[in-house]
CSV table of C-alpha atoms in Angstrom, one decimal:
chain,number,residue,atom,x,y,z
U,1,UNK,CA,-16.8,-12.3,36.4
U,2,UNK,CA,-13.6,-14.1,36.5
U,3,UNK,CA,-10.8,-11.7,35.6
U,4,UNK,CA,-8.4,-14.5,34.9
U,5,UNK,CA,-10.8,-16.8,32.7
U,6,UNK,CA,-9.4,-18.9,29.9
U,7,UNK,CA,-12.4,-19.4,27.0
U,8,UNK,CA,-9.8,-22.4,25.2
U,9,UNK,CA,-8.0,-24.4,27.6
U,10,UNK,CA,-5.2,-24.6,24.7
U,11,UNK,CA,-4.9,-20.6,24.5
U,12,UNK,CA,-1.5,-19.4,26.5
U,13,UNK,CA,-3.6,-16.0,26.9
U,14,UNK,CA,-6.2,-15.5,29.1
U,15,UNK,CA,-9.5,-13.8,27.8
U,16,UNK,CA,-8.9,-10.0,29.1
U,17,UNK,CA,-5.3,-10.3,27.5
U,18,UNK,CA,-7.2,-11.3,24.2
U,19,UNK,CA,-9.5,-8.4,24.6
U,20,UNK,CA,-6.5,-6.3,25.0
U,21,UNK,CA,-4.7,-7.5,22.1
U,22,UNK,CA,-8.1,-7.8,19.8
U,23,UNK,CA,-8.1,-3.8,21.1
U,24,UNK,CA,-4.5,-2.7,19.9
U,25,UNK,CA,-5.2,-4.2,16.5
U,26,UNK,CA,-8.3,-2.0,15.9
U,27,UNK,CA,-7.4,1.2,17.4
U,28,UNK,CA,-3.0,1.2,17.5
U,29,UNK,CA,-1.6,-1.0,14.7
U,30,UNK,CA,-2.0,-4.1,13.1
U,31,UNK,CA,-1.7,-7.7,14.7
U,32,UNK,CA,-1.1,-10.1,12.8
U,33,UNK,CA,-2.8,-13.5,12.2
U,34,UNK,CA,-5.5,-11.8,15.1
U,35,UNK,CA,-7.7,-14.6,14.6
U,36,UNK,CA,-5.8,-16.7,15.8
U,37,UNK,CA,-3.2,-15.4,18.5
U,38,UNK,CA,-5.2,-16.7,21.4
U,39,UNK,CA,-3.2,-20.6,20.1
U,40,UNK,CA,-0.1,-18.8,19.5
U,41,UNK,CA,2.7,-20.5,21.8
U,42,UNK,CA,4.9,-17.3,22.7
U,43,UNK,CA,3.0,-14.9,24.3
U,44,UNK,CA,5.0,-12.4,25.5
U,45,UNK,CA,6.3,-11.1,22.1
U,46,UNK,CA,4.5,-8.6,19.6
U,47,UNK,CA,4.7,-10.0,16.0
U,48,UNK,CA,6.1,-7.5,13.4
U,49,UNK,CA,5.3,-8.7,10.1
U,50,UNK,CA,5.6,-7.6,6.5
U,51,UNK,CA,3.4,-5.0,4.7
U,52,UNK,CA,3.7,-6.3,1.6
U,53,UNK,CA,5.3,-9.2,0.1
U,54,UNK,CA,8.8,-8.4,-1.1
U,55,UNK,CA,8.6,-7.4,-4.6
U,56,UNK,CA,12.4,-9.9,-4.9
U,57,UNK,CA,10.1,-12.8,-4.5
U,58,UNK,CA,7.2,-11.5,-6.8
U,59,UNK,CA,7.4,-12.2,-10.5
U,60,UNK,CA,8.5,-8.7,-11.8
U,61,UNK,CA,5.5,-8.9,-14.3
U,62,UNK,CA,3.2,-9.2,-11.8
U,63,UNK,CA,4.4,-6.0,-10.3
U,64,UNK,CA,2.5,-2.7,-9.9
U,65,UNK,CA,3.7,-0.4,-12.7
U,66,UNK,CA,4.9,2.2,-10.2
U,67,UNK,CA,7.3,-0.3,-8.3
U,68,UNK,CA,8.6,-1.7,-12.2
U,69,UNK,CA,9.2,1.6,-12.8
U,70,UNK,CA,11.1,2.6,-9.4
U,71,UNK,CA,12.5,-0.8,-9.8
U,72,UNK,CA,14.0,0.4,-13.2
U,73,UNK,CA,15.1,3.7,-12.3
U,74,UNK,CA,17.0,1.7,-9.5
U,75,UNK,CA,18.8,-0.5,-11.9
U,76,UNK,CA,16.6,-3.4,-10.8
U,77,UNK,CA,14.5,-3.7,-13.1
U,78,UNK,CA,14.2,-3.2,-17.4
U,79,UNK,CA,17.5,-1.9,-18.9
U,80,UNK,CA,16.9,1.1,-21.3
U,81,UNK,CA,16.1,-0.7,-24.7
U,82,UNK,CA,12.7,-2.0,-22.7
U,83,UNK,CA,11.8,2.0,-21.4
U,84,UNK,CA,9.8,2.6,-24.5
U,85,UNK,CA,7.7,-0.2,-24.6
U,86,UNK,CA,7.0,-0.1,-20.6
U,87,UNK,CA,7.2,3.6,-19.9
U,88,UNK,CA,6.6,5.5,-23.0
U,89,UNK,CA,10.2,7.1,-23.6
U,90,UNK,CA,13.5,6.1,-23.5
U,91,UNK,CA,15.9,8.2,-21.3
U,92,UNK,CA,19.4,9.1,-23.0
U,93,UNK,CA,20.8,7.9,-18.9
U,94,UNK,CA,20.2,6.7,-16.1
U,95,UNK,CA,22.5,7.3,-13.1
U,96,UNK,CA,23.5,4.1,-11.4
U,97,UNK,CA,21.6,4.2,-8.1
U,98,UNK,CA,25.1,4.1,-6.0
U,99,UNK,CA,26.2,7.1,-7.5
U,100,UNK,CA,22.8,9.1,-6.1
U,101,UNK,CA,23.0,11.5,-3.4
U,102,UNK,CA,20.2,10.6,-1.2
U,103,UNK,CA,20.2,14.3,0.7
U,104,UNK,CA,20.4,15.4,-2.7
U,105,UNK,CA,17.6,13.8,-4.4
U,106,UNK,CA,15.2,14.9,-0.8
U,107,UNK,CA,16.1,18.5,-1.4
U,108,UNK,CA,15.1,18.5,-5.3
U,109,UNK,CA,11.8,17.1,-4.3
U,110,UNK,CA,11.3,19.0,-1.7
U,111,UNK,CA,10.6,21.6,-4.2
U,112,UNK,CA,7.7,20.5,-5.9
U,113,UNK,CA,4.2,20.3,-4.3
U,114,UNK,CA,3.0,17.7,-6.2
U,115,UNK,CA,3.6,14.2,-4.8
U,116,UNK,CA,6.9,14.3,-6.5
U,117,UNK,CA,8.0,15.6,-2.8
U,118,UNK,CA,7.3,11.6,-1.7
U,119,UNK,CA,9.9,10.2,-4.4
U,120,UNK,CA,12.5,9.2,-1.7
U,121,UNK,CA,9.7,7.9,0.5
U,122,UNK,CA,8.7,5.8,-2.1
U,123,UNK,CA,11.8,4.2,-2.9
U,124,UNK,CA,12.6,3.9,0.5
U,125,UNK,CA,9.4,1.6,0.9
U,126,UNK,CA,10.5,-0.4,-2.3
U,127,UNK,CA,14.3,-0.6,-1.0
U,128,UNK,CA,13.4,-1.7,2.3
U,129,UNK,CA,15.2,1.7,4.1
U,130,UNK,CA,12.5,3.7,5.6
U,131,UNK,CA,13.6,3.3,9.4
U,132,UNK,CA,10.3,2.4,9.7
U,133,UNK,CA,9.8,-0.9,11.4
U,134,UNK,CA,6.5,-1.6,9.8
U,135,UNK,CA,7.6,-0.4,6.4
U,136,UNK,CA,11.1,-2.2,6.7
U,137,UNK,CA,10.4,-5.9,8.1
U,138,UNK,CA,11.0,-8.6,5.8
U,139,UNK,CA,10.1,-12.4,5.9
U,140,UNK,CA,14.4,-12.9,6.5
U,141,UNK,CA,14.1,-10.2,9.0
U,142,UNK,CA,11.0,-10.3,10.8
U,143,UNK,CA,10.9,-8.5,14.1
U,144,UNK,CA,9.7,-9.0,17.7
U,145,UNK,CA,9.3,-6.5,20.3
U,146,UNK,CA,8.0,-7.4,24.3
U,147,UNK,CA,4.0,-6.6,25.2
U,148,UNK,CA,5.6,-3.4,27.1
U,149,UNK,CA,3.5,-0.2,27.2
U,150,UNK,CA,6.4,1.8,26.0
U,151,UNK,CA,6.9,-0.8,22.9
U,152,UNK,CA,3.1,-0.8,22.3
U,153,UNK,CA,3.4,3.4,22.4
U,154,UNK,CA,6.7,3.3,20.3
U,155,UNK,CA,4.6,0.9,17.9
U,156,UNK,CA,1.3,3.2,17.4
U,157,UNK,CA,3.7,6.0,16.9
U,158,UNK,CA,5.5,3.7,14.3
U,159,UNK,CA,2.3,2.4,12.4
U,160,UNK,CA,0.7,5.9,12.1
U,161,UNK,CA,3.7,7.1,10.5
U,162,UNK,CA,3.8,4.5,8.0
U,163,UNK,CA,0.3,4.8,7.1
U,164,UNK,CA,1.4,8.5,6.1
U,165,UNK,CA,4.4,7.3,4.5
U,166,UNK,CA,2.3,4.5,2.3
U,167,UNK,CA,-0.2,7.0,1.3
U,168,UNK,CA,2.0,9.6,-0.1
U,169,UNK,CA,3.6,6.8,-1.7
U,170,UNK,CA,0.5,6.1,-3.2
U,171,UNK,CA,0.0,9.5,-4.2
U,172,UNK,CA,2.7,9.4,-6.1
U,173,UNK,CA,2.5,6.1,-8.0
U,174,UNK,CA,-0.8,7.1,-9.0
U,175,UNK,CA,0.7,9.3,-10.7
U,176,UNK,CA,3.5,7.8,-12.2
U,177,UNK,CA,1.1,5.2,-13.9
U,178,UNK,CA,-1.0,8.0,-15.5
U,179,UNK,CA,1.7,10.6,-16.2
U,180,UNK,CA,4.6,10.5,-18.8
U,181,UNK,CA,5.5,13.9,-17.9
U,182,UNK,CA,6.2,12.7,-14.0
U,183,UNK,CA,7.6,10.0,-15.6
U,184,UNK,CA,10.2,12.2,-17.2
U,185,UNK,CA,10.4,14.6,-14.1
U,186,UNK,CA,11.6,11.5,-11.7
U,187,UNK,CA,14.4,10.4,-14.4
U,188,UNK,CA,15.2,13.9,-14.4
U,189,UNK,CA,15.8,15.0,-10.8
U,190,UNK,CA,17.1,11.2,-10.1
U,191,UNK,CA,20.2,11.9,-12.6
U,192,UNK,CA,20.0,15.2,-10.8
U,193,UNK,CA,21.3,14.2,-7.7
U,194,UNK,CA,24.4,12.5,-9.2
């Protein structure tokens, strides 16, 4: 067996680097387009690409109710004559988002056990500010990072973290599409941490 054996003469990667790359997408993170990297021209980057599509190029109607809402809350989405109709209640306020205390909004959550606790996390993922290189690339700022074992490592860490990150945020707009109470409780620690 030929270690350095190309299956498509058009391929840039030989078949064992294939293998290898068909291996990190199962077991470390996601690849994207695997089907067809073997024709991609540069082969000596990793391709970091978006989650999700950015809710900015999504018609907001056509959003899940969790993001309209966090989208709202932010300022970014219905102003509070359209609260009722879309959420069930109209808050007396809503605290601009630049006048919220990010540290302070953490610790309020911090106190519940519910999946309240994951309300920063989840704006984070909606504002694009995780830290999180998965949860943070955009189509205007898609990344790249070398096939290095230390960049594959930093990656698996990276993508495992987000996968925790996405499912408490999950958690938590589960609830906010079947709870008026949390509903109430997010307004209320968000113009909390003014």
């Amino acid at each position: 067996m030929t270690i350095d054996k190309h299956s498509h003469q058009e391929s840039a990667y030989l078949d064992r680097e294939i293998e290898f790359i068909r291996l990190v997408n199962e077991h470390l993170f996601p690849i994207e387009y695997i089907d067809d990297i073997e024709f991609s021209p540069d082969r000596s980057n990793i391709p970091i690409s978006p989650q999700k599509p950015e809710w900015w190029y999504e018609d907001f109607e056509d959003l899940e109710y969790s993001e309209k809402f966090l989208l709202s809350l932010m300022g970014q989405g219905y102003n509070l004559g359209e609260w009722e109709l879309h959420f069930g209640f109209t808050p007396e306020y809503i605290t601009p988002a630049e006048d919220i205390y990010p540290d302070s909004l953490t610790k309020l959550c911090r106190r519940y056990k519910s999946p309240l606790q994951h309300l920063v996390t989840a704006i984070r993922i909606i504002d694009y500010s995780t830290e999180n290189i998965w949860l943070d690339v955009t189509c205007e700022t898609s990344d790249w990072l070398e096939w290095t074992y230390e960049n594959v490592m930093f990656l698996a860490h990276k993508w495992l973290e987000a996968v925790l990150m996405m499912e408490n945020s999950n958690a938590l707009a589960h609830l906010i599409e079947t709870s008026l109470t949390t509903r109430k409780t997010i307004v209320k620690l968000w113009n909390q941490a003014s």
